[in-house]
mmCIF file of C-alpha atoms in Angstrom:
data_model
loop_
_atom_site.group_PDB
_atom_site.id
_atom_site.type_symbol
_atom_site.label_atom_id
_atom_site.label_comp_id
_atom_site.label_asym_id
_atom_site.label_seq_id
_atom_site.Cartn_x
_atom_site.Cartn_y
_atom_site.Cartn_z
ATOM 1 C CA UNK U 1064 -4.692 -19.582 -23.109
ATOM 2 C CA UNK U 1065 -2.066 -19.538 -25.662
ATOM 3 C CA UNK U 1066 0.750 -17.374 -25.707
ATOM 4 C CA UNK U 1067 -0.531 -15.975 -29.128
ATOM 5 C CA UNK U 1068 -3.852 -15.921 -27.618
ATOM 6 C CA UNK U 1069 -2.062 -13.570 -24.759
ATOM 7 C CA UNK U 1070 -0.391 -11.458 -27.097
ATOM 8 C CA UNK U 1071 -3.579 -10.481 -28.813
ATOM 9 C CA UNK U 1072 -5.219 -9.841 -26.325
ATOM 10 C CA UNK U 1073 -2.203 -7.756 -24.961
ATOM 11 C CA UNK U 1074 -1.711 -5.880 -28.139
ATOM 12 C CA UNK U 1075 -5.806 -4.959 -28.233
ATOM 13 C CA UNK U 1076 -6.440 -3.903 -25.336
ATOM 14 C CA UNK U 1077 -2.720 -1.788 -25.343
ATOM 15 C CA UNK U 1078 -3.864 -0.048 -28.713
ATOM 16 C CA UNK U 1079 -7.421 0.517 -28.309
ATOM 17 C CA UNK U 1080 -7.418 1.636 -24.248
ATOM 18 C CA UNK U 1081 -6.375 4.840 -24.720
ATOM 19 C CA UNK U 1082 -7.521 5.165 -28.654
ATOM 20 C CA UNK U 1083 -11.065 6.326 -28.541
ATOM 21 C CA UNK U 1084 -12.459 3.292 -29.955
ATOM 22 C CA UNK U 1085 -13.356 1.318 -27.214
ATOM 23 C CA UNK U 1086 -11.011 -1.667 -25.770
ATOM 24 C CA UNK U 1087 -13.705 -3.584 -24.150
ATOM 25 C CA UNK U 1088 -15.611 -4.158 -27.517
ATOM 26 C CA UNK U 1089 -12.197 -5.181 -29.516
ATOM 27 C CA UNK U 1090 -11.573 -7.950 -26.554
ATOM 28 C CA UNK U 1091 -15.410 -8.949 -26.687
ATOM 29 C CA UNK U 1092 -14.527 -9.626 -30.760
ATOM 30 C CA UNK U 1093 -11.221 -11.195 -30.491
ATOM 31 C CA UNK U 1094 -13.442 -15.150 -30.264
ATOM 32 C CA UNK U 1095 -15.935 -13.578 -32.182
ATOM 33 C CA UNK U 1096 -12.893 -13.411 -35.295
ATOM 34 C CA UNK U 1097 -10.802 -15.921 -34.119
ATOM 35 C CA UNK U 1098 -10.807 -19.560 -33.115
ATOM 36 C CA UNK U 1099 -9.587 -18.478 -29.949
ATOM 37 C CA UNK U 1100 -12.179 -19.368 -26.631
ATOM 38 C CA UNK U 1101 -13.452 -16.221 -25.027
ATOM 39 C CA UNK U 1102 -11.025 -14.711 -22.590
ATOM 40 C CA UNK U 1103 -13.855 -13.495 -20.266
ATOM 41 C CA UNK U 1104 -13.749 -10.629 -17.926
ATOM 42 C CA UNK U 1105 -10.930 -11.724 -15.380
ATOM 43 C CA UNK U 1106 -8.433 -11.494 -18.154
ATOM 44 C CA UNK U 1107 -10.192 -8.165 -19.788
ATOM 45 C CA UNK U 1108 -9.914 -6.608 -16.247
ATOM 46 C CA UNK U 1109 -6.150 -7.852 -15.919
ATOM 47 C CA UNK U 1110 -5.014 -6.010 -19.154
ATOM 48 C CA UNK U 1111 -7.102 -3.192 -18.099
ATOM 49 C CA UNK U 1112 -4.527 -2.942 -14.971
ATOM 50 C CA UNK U 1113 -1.684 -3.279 -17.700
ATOM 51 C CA UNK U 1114 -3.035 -0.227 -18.522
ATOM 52 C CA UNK U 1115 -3.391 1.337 -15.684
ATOM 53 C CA UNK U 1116 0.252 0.941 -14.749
ATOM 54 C CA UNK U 1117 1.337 2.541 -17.935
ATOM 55 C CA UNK U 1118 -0.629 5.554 -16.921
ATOM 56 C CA UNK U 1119 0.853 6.105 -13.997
ATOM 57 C CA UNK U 1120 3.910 5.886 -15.539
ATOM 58 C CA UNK U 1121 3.230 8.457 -18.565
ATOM 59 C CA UNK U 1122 1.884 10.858 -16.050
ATOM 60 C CA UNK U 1123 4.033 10.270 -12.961
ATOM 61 C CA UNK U 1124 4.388 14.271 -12.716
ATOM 62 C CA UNK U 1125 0.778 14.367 -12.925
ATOM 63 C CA UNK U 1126 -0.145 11.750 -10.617
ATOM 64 C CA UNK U 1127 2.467 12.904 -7.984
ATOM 65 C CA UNK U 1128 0.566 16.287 -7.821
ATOM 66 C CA UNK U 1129 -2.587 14.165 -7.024
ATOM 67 C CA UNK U 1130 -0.684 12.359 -4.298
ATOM 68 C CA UNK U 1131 0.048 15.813 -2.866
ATOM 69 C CA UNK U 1132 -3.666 17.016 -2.995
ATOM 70 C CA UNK U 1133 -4.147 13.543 -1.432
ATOM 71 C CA UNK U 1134 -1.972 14.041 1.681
ATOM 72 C CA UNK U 1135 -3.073 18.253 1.632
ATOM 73 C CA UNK U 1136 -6.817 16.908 2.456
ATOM 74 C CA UNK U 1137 -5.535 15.197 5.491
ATOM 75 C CA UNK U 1138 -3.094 17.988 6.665
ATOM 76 C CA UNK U 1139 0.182 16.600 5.616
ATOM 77 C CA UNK U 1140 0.787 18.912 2.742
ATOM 78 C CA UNK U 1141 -0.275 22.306 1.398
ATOM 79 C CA UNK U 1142 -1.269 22.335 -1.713
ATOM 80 C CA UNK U 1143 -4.444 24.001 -2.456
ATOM 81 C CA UNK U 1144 -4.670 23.624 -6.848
ATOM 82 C CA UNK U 1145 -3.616 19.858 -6.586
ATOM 83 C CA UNK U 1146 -6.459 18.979 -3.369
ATOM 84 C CA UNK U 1147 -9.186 20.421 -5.261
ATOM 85 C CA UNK U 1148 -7.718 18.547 -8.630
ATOM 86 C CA UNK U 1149 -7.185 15.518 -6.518
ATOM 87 C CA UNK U 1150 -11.260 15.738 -4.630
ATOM 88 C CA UNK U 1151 -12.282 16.965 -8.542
ATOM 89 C CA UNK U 1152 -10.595 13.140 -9.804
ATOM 90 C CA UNK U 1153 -12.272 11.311 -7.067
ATOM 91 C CA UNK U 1154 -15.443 12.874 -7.218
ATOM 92 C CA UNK U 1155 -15.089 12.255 -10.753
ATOM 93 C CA UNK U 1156 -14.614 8.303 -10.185
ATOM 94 C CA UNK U 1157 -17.629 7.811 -7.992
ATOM 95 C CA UNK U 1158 -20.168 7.398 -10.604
ATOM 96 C CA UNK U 1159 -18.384 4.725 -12.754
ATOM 97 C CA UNK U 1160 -17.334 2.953 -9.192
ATOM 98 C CA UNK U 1161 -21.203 2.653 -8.173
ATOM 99 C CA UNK U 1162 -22.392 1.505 -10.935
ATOM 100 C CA UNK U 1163 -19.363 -1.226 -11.948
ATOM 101 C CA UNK U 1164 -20.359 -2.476 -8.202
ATOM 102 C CA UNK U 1165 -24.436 -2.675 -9.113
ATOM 103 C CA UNK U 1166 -23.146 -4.477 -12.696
ATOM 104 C CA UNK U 1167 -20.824 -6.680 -10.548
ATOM 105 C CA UNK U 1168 -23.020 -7.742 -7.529
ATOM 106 C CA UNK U 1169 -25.735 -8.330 -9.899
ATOM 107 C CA UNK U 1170 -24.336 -10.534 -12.352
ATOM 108 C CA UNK U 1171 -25.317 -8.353 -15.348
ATOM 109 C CA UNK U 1172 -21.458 -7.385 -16.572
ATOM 110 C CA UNK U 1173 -21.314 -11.206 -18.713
ATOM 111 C CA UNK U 1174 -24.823 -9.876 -20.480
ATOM 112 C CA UNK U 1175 -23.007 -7.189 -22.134
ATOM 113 C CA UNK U 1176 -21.042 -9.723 -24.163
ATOM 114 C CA UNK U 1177 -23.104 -8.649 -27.199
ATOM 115 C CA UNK U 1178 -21.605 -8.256 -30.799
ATOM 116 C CA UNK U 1179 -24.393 -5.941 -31.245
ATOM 117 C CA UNK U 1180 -24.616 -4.004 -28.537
ATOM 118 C CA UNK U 1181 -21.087 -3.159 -29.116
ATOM 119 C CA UNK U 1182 -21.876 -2.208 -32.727
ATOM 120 C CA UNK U 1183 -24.567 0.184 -31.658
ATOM 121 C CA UNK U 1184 -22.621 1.778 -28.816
ATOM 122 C CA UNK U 1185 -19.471 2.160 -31.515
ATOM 123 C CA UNK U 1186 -21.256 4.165 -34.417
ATOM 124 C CA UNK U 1187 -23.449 6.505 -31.811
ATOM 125 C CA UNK U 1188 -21.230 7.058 -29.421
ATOM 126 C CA UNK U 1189 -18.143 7.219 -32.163
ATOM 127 C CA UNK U 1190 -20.962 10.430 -33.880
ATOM 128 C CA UNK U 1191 -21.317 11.942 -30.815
ATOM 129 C CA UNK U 1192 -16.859 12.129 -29.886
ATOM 130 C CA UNK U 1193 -17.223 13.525 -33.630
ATOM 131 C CA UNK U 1194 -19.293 16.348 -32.813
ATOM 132 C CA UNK U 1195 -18.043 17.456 -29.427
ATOM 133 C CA UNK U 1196 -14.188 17.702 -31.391
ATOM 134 C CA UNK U 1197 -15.593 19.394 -34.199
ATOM 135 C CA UNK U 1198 -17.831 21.722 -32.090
ATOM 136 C CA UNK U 1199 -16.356 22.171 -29.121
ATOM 137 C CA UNK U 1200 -14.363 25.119 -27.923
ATOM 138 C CA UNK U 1201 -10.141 24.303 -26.960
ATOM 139 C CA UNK U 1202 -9.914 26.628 -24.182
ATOM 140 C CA UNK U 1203 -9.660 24.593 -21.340
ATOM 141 C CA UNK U 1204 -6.673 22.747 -19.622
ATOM 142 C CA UNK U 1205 -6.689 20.368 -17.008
ATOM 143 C CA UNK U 1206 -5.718 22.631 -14.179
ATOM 144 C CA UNK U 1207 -8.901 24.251 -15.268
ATOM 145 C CA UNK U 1208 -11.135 21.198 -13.846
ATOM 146 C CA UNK U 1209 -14.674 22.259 -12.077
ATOM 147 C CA UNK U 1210 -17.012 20.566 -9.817
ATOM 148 C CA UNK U 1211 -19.244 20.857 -12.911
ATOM 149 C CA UNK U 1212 -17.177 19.133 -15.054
ATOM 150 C CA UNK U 1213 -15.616 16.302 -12.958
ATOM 151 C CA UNK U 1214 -19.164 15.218 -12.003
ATOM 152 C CA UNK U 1215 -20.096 15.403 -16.368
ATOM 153 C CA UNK U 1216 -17.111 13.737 -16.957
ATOM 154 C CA UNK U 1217 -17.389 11.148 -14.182
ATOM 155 C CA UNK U 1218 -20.850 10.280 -15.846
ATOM 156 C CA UNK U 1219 -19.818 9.735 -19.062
ATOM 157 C CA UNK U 1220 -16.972 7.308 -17.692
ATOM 158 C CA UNK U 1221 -19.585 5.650 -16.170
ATOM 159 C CA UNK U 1222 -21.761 4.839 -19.346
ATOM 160 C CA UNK U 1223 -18.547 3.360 -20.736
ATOM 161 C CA UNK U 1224 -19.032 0.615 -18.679
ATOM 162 C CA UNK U 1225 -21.246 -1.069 -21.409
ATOM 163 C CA UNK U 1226 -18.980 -2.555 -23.865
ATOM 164 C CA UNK U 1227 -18.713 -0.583 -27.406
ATOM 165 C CA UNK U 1228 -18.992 3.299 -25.646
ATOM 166 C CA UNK U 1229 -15.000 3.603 -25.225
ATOM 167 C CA UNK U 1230 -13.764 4.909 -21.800
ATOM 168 C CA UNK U 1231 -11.488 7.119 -22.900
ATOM 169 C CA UNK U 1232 -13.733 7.918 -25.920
ATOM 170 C CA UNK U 1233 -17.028 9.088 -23.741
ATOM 171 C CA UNK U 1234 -14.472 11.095 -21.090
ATOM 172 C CA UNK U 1235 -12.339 12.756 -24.201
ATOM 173 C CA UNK U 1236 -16.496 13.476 -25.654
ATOM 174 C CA UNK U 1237 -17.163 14.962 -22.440
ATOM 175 C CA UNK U 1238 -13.879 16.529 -22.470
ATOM 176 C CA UNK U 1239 -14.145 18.357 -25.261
ATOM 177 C CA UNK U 1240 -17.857 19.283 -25.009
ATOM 178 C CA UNK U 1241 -17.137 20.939 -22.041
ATOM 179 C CA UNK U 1242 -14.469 23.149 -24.176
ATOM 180 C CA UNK U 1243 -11.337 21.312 -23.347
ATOM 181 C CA UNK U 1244 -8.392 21.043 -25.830
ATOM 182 C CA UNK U 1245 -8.057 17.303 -27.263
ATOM 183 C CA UNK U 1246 -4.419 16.953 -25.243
ATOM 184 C CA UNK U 1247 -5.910 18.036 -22.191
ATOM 185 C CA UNK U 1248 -8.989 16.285 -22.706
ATOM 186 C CA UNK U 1249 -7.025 12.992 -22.777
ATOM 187 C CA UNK U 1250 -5.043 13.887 -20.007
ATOM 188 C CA UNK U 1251 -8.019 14.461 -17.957
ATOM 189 C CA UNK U 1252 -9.519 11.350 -19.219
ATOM 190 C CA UNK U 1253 -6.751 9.464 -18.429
ATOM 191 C CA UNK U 1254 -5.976 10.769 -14.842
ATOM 192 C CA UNK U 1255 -9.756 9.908 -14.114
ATOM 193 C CA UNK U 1256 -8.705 6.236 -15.082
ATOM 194 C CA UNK U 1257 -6.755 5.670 -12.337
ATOM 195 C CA UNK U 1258 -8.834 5.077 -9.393
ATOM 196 C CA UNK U 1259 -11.682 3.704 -11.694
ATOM 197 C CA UNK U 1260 -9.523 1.207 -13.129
ATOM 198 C CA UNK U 1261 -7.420 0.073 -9.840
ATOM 199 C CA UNK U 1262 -10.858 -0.110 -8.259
ATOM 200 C CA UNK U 1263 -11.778 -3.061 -10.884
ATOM 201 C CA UNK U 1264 -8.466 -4.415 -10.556
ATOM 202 C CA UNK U 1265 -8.978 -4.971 -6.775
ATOM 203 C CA UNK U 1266 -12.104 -6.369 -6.999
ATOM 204 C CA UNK U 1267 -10.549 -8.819 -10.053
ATOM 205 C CA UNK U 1268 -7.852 -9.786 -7.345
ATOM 206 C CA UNK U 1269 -10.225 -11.802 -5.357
ATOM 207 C CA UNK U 1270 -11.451 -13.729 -8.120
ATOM 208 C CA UNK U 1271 -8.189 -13.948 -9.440
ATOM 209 C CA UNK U 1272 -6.947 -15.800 -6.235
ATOM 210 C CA UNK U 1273 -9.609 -18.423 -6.661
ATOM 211 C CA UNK U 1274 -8.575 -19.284 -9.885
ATOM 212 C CA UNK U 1275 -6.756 -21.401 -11.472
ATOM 213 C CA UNK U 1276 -2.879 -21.529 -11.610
ATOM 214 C CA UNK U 1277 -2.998 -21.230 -15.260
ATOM 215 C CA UNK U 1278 -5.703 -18.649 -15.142
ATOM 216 C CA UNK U 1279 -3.685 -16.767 -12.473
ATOM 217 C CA UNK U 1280 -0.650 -16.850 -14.960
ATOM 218 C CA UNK U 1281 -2.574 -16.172 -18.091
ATOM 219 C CA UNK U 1282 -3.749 -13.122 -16.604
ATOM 220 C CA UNK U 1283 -0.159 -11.957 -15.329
ATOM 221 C CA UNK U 1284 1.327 -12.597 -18.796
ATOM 222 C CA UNK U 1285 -1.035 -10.712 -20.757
ATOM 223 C CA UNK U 1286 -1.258 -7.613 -18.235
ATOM 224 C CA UNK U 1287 2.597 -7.564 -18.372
ATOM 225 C CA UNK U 1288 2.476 -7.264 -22.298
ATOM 226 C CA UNK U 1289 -0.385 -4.998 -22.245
ATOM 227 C CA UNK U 1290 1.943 -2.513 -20.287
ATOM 228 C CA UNK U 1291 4.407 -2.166 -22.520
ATOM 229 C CA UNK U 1292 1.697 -1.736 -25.942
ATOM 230 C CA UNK U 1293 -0.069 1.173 -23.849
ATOM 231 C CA UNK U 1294 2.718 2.688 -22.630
ATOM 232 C CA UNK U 1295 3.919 3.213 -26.671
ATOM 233 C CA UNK U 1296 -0.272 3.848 -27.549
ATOM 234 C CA UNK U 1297 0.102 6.764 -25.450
ATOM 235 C CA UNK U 1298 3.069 8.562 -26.251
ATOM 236 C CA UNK U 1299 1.743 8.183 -29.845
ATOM 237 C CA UNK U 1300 -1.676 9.215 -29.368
ATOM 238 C CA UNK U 1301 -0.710 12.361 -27.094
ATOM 239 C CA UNK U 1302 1.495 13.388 -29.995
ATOM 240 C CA UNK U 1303 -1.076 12.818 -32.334
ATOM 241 C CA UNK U 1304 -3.534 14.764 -30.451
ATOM 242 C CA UNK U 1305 -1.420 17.693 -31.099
ATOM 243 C CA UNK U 1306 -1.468 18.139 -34.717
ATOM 244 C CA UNK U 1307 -4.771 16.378 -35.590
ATOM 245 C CA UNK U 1308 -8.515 16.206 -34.870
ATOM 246 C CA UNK U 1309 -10.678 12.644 -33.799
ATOM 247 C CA UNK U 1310 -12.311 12.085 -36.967
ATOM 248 C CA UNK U 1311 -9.851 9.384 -37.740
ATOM 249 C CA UNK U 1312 -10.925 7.364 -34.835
ATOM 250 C CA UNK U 1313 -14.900 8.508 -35.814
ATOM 251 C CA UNK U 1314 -14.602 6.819 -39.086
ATOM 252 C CA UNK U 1315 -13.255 3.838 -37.460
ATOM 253 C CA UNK U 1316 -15.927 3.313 -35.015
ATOM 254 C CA UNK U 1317 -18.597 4.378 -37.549
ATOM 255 C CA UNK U 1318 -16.994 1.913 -40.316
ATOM 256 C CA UNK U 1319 -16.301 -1.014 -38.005
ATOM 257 C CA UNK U 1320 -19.717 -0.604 -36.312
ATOM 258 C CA UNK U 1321 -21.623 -1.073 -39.695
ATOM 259 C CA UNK U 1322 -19.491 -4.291 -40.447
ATOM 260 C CA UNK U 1323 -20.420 -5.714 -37.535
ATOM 261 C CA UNK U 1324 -24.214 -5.022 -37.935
ATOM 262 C CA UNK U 1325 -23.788 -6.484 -41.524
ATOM 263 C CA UNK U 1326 -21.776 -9.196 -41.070
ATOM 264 C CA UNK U 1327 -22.050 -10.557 -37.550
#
């Protein structure tokens, strides 16, 4: 790839990750628009680990009290709230991590490549984020997680495996149907990312060391830029999420959805 071709890529997936828009559909349109080959999904999975890193990052205070509920399950900590948050989290990551395996180990993820499909998935699932902020209660924080709620959660992160549903957009949905305020149901989103998304990076890794040289450094490049887009994405949208409801990013999906059906 070119470096332009990189950067694209890099800004995309940076913006719409953690927007509730859906990054894997924008990177499935980028040679769709452009003159640009597609990337394919060792380079989408690379950015997605861009990503990842800027999560940890944003939410080091947050994903420190995970690592204590981590070493609390095995005795080497006591820390009752943050084990149940951290079993909660990887409960929560089991559904999306058993079906990205089926997808993987049967071949089906390249299928998904559809302009359509990620039309169709963009305008319903962008509706149904619209309802669940306009009708859902704001009376729940993270700290607040169930058994219940991980597992609904987890499910919904799950569907957004097929391209055009939006990650963070079917979690913050879930989220907020489940009464959740729309900064907490972000953060939750988010903090479910983390083991879903290093789990695709690791399987990526062993593809990535058969590749190429070039394709090994294309990927590095662009997961290095994407970083440093998400990590600014973030603080914006968390910010945003403070003062102002979805529908913004509703219309978007809804809008851009109908294009594609009538133009592509």
């Amino acid at each position: 790839m070119t470096f332009l071709q990189e950067l694209l890529i890099a800004l995309v997936q940076g913006i719409t990750e953690f927007l509730p828009i859906s990054s894997s559909g924008h990177l499935i349109l980028i040679p769709k628009l452009t003159d640009f080959p597609d990337q394919g999904p060792l380079i989408d999975v690379a950015v997605h680990v861009g990503s990842l890193l800027a999560i940890i990052l944003y939410f080091r205070k947050d994903v420190m009290g995970l690592a204590r509920g981590g070493f609390a399950s095995v005795g080497l900590a006591k820390d009752d709230a943050q084990r149940r948050l951290f079993w909660f989290v990887v409960i929560g990551t089991i559904p999306a991590v058993a079906l990205g395996l089926f997808l993987k180990m049967g071949d089906y993820l390249e299928g998904f490549r559809s302009t359509q499909l990620v039309a169709t998935n963009l305008i319903v699932f962008g509706i149904l984020l619209g309802l669940a902020d306009r009708f859902g209660k704001e009376t729940k924080a993270y700290e607040d997680m169930t058994l219940r709620d991980a597992i609904l959660v987890g499910i919904a992160q799950a569907m957004a495996l097929i391209p055009g549903t939006s990650r963070s957009g079917a979690t913050m949905t879930a989220a907020r149907a489940l009464g959740y305020q729309r900064v907490e149901s972000a953060r939750f989103s988010f903090l479910l990312a983390i083991p879903a998304v290093a789990g695709a990076g690791l399987l990526a890794a062993f593809d990535l060391a058969e590749a190429t040289a070039q394709m090994q450094q294309d990927a590095v490049v662009a997961g290095i830029l994407t970083f440093f887009t998400a990590l600014a994405t973030m603080v914006f949208l968390m910010n945003f999420l403070k003062k102002a409801s979805m529908m913004v990013f509703v219309i978007y999906r809804v809008a851009l959805g109908a294009a594609l059906l009538a133009f592509l």
